[in-house]
XYZ file of C-alpha atoms in Angstrom:
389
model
C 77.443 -11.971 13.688
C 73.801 -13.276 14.220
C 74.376 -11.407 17.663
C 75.682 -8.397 16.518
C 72.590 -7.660 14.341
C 70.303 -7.989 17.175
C 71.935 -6.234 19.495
C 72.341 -3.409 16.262
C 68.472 -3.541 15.592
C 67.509 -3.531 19.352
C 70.072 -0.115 20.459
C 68.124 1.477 17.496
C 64.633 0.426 18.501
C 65.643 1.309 22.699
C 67.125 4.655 22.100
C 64.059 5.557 19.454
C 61.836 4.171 23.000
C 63.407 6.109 25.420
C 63.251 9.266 22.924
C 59.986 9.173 22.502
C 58.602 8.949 25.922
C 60.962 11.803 26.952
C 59.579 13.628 23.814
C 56.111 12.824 24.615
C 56.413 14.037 28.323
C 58.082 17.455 27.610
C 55.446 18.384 25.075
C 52.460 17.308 27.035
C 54.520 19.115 29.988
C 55.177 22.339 27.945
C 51.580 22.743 26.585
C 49.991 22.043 29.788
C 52.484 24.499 31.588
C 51.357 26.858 34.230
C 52.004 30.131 32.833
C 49.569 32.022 35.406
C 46.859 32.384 32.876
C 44.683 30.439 30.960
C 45.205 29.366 27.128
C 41.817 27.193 27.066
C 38.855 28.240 25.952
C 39.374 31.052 24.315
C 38.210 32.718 21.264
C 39.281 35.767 19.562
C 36.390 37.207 16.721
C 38.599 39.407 14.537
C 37.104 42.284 12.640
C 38.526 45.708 11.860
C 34.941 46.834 11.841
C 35.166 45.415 15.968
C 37.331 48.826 16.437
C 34.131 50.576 18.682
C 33.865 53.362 20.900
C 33.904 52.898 24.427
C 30.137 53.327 24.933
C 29.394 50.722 22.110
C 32.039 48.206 22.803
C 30.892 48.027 26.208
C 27.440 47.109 25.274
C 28.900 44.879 22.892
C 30.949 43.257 25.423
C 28.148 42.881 27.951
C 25.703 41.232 25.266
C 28.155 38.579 24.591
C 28.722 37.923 28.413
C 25.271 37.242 28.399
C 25.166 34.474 26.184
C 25.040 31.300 28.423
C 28.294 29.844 28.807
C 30.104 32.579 28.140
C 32.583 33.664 31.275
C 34.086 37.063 29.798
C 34.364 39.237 26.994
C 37.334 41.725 26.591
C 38.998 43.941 23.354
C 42.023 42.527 23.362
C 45.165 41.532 20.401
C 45.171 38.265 18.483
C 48.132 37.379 19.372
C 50.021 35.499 22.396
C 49.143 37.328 25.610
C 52.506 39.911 26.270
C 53.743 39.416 22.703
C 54.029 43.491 22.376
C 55.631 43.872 25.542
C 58.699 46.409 26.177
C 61.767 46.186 28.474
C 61.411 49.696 30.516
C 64.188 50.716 33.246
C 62.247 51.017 36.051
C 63.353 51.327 39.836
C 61.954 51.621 43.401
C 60.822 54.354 45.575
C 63.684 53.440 47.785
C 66.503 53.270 44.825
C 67.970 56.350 42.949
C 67.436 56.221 39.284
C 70.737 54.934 38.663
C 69.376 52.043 39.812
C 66.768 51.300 37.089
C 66.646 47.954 35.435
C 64.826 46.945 32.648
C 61.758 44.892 33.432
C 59.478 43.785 31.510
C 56.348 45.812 30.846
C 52.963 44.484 29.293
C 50.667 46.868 28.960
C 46.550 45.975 29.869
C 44.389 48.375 27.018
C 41.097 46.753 28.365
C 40.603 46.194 32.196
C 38.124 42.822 31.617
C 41.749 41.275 30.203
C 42.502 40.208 33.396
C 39.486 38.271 33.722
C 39.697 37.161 30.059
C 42.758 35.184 30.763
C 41.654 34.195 34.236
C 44.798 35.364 36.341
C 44.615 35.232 39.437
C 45.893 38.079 42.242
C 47.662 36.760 45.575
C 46.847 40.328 47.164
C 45.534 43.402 45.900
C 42.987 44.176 43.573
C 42.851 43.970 39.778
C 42.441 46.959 37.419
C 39.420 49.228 36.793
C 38.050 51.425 33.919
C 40.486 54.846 33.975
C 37.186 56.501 34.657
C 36.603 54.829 38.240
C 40.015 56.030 39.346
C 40.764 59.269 37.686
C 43.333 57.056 35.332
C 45.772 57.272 37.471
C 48.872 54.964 36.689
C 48.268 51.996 38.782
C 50.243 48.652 38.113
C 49.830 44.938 38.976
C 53.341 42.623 39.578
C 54.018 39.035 39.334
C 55.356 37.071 42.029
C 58.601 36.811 40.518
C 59.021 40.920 40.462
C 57.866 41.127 44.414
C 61.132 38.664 45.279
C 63.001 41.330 42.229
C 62.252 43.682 43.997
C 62.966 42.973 47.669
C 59.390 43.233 49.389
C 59.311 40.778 51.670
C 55.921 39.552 50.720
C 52.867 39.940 48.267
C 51.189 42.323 50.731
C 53.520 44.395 51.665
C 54.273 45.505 47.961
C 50.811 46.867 47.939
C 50.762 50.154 47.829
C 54.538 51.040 46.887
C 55.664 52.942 44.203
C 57.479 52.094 41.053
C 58.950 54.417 38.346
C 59.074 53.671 35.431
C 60.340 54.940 32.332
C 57.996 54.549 30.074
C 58.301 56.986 27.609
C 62.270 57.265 27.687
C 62.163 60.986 28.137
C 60.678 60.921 32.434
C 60.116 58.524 34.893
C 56.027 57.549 36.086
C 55.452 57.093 39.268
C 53.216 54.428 39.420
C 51.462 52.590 42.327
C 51.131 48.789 42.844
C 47.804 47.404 43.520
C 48.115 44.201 43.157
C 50.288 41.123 42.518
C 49.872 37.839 40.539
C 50.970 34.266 40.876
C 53.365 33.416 38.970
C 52.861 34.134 35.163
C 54.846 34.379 32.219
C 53.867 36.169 29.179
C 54.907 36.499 25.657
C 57.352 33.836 24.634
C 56.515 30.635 26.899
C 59.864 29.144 26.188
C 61.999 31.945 27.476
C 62.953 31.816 31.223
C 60.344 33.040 33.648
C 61.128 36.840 34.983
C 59.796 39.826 36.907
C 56.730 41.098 35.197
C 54.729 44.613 35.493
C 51.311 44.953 33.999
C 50.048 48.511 33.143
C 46.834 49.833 32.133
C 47.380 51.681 28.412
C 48.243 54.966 29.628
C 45.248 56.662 27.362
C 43.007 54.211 29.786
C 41.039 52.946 26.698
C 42.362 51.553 23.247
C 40.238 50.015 20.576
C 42.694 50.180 17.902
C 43.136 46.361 17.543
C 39.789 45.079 15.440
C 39.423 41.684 18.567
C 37.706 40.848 20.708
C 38.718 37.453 22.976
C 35.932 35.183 24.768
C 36.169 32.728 27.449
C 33.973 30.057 27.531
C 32.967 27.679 30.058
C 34.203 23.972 29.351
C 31.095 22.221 29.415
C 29.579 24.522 26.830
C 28.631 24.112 23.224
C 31.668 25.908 21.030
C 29.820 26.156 18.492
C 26.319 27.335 19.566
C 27.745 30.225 21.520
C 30.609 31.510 19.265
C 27.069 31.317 16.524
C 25.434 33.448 18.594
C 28.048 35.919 19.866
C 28.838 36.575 15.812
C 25.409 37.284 15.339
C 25.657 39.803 18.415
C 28.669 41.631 16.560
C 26.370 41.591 13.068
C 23.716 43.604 15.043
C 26.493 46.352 16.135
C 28.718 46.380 13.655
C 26.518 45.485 10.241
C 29.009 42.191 10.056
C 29.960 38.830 10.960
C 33.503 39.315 12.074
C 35.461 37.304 9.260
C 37.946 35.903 11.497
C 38.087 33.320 14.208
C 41.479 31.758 16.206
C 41.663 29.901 19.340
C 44.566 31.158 21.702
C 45.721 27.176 22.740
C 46.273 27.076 18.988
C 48.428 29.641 19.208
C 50.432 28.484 21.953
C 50.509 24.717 20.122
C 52.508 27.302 17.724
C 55.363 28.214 19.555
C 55.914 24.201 19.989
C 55.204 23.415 16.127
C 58.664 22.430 15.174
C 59.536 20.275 18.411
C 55.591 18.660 17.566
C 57.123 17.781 14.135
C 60.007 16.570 15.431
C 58.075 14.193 17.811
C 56.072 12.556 15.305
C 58.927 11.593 12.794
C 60.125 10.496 16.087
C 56.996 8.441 16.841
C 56.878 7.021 13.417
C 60.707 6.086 12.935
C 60.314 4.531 16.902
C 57.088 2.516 15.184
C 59.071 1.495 12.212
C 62.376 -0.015 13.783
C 60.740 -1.782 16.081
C 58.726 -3.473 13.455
C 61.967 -4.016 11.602
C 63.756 -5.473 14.712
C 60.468 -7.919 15.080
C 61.206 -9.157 11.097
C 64.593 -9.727 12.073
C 64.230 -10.650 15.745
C 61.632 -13.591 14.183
C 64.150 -14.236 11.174
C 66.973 -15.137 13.438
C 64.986 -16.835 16.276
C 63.136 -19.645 12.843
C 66.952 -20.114 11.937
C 67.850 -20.645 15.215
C 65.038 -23.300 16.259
C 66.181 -25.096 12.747
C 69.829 -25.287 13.259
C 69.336 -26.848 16.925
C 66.098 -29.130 16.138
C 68.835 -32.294 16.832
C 69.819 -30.870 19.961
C 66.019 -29.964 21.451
C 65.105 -33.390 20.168
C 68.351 -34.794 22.413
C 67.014 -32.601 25.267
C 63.589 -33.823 25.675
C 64.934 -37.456 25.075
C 66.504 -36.786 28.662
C 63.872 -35.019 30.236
C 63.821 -31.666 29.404
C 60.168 -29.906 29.180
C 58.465 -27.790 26.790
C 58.979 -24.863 29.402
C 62.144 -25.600 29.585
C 63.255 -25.964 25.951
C 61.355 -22.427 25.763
C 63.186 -20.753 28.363
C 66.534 -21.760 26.712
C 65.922 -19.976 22.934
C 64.340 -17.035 25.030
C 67.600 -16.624 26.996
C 69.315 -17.199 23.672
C 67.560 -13.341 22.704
C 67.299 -11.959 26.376
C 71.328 -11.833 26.668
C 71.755 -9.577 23.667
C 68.803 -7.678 23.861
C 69.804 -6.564 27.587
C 73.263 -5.687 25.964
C 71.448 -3.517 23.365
C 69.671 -1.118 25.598
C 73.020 -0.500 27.758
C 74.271 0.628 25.102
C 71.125 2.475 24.055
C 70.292 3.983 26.998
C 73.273 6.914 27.603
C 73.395 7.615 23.675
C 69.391 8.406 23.972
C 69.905 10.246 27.014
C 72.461 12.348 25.692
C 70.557 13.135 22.421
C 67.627 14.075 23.805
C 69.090 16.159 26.461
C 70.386 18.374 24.057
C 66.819 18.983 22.722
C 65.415 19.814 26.132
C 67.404 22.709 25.527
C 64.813 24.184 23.548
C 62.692 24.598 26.349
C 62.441 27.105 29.339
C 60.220 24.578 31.142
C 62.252 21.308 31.046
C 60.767 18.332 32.302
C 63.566 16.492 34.824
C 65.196 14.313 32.529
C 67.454 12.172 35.801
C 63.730 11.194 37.003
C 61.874 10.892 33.559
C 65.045 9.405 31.663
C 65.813 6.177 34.090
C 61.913 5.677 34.343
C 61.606 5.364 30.129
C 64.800 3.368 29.928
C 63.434 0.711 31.636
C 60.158 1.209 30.329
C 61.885 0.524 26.965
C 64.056 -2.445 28.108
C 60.770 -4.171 29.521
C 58.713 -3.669 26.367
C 61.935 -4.724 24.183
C 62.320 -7.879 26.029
C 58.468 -8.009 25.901
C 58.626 -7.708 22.214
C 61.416 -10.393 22.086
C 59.667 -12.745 24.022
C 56.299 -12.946 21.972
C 58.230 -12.766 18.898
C 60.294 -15.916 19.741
C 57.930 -17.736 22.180
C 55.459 -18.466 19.373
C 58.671 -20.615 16.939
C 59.890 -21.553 20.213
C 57.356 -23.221 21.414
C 56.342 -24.819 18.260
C 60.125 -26.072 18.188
C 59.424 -27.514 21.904
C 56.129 -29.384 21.036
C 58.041 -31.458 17.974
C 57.905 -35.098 18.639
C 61.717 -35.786 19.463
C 61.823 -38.673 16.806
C 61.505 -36.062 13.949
C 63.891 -34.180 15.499
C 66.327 -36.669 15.529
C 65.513 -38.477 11.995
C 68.623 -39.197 9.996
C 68.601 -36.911 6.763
């Protein structure tokens, strides 16, 4: 029975083990992600009053890219990058129009956006303002819609022609200049797909009261969003009143699988604890009901180190037991949460890895907890041990 409640306590404390360092792995894996842009360092100022006209807002713009440490300044949403973006049929210039498919179309209302989010183009060029090019509808692809889309490389989708559907009513011809690495906008935990990026159609929008900044990681935060605030109070007669990092936004598409980790965390803390109380419990009543027969032991020989190794053995043999059984119920468990991500770490290389991890440190934890009674148990002078009662 004294078995069976170790080797209860000890499944409980492996599979909470192996949970949490798959846990801890997919989150760090999904928030670190490579979604082709950049969620770090950036600020969006929010102020309805920020909603400028062009000449204004790009004086606006350029003071703040002056501030030291500031990399780029563009209007922009306050929201997830491709949160407002539309499924559109769209098809080749090679296809009929039968042929359209919807892809998915994020629209670019300031051209500095690009360079706001730091994505970078495999070939091509990015956009410029509509008045540079006579705002002619130009688009930029991800490297998931060149393979979509059949070119047989980056390059040679440069330069071909897309329509699209934009309004629902005709078809746009629109020309590619440029292609992406991979990125994924909008909601990081659906699947990757093909991606087309269009400037706004009206070439500049200033609707949206935001303005995003990218700063440089070595800078002072706080010094240079101070100082790009007072910038906006100069052209717009106000500090903007609002302030949101985008990684914080990103951190919230993950908030309930966070909260999930740390009850994980602390229920992993917590039985282990309660398997040491128990482990400790078992291993004093243990050392007291064989004092006679570690006294007879060393009479004939046997040392300290050996007298140690036998109660530790006593533990190891049940503990081992434990986390085979642990191990595929954990497994299973937390497979079924991976499903919650697009972006799933590779649970038959992370999952063997933590499930020995967590046998180790259980055995680990076994051993210290014992070794200390155990040894005290060895170093007892055999005639105590073997006093009549």
């Amino acid at each position: 029975f004294r078995n069976l409640l170790v080797i209860f306590q000890f499944s409980i404390s492996a599979a909470m083990l192996v949970s949490v360092g798959v846990i801890a792995t997919q989150l760090y894996s999904a928030l670190n992600a490579n979604s082709g842009y950049d969620t770090k360092n950036i600020v969006y100022l929010i102020d309805d009053k920020l909603t400028l006209d062009k000449g204004t807002l790009n004086s606006l713009k350029q003071k703040i890219t002056d501030i030291p440490g500031v990399l780029a300044t563009s209007k922009t949403m306050p929201m997830l990058p491709g949160s407002l973006s539309e499924f559109k049929p769209v098809y080749t210039s090679t296809q009929k129009s039968t042929d359209a498919v919807p892809i998915t179309l994020a629209f670019i209302n300031d051209v500095d956006e690009i360079k706001l989010l730091n994505i970078s183009l495999i070939a091509g060029k990015s956009f410029v303002p509509p008045s540079d090019d006579g705002n002619k509808p130009n688009v930029i692809i991800n490297e998931q819609a060149v393979k979509f889309f059949g070119y047989a490389s980056a390059i040679d989708a440069i330069g071909m022609t897309l329509n699209i559907n934009i309004s629902g009513t005709e078809n746009t011809p629109a020309t590619i200049i440029g292609v992406t690495s991979r990125l994924q906008l909008g909601d990081l935990n659906k699947p990757s797909s093909p991606l087309i990026l269009m400037r706004s159609p009206e070439g500049w929008s200033f609707e949206a009261g935001t303005l995003g900044i990218r700063l440089a990681e070595d800078v002072d935060r706080a010094a240079a969003i101070s100082q790009a605030k007072d910038i906006c109070k100069k052209f717009i007669g106000a500090i903007p009143r609002g302030e949101i990092w985008l990684q914080s936004m990103v951190e919230d598409q993950y908030k309930s699988q966070i909260l999930i980790a740390k009850f994980a965390y602390t229920f992993a803390a917590l039985a282990v604890f309660i398997s040491c109380l128990g482990l400790y419990g078992l291993a004093s009543f243990a050392a007291e009901k064989r004092t006679k027969e570690i006294g007879l032991r060393k009479v004939h020989g046997a040392s300290i180190k050996d007298i140690v190794g036998l109660l530790l053995w006593q533990f190891t043999k049940p503990i081992a037991l434990a986390n085979l059984i642990a191990w595929p119920i954990a497994l299973y468990v937390i497979n079924h949460w991976l499903e919650n991500f697009s972006l799933r770490i590779d649970l038959w290389f992370w999952g063997p890895v933590y499930c020995l991890l967590a046998g180790a440190l259980a055995i680990a934890i076994a051993w210290l907890t014992v070794g200390g009674q155990a040894y005290l148990v060895a170093c007892a002078k055999p005639v105590v041990a073997l006093r009549e009662e």
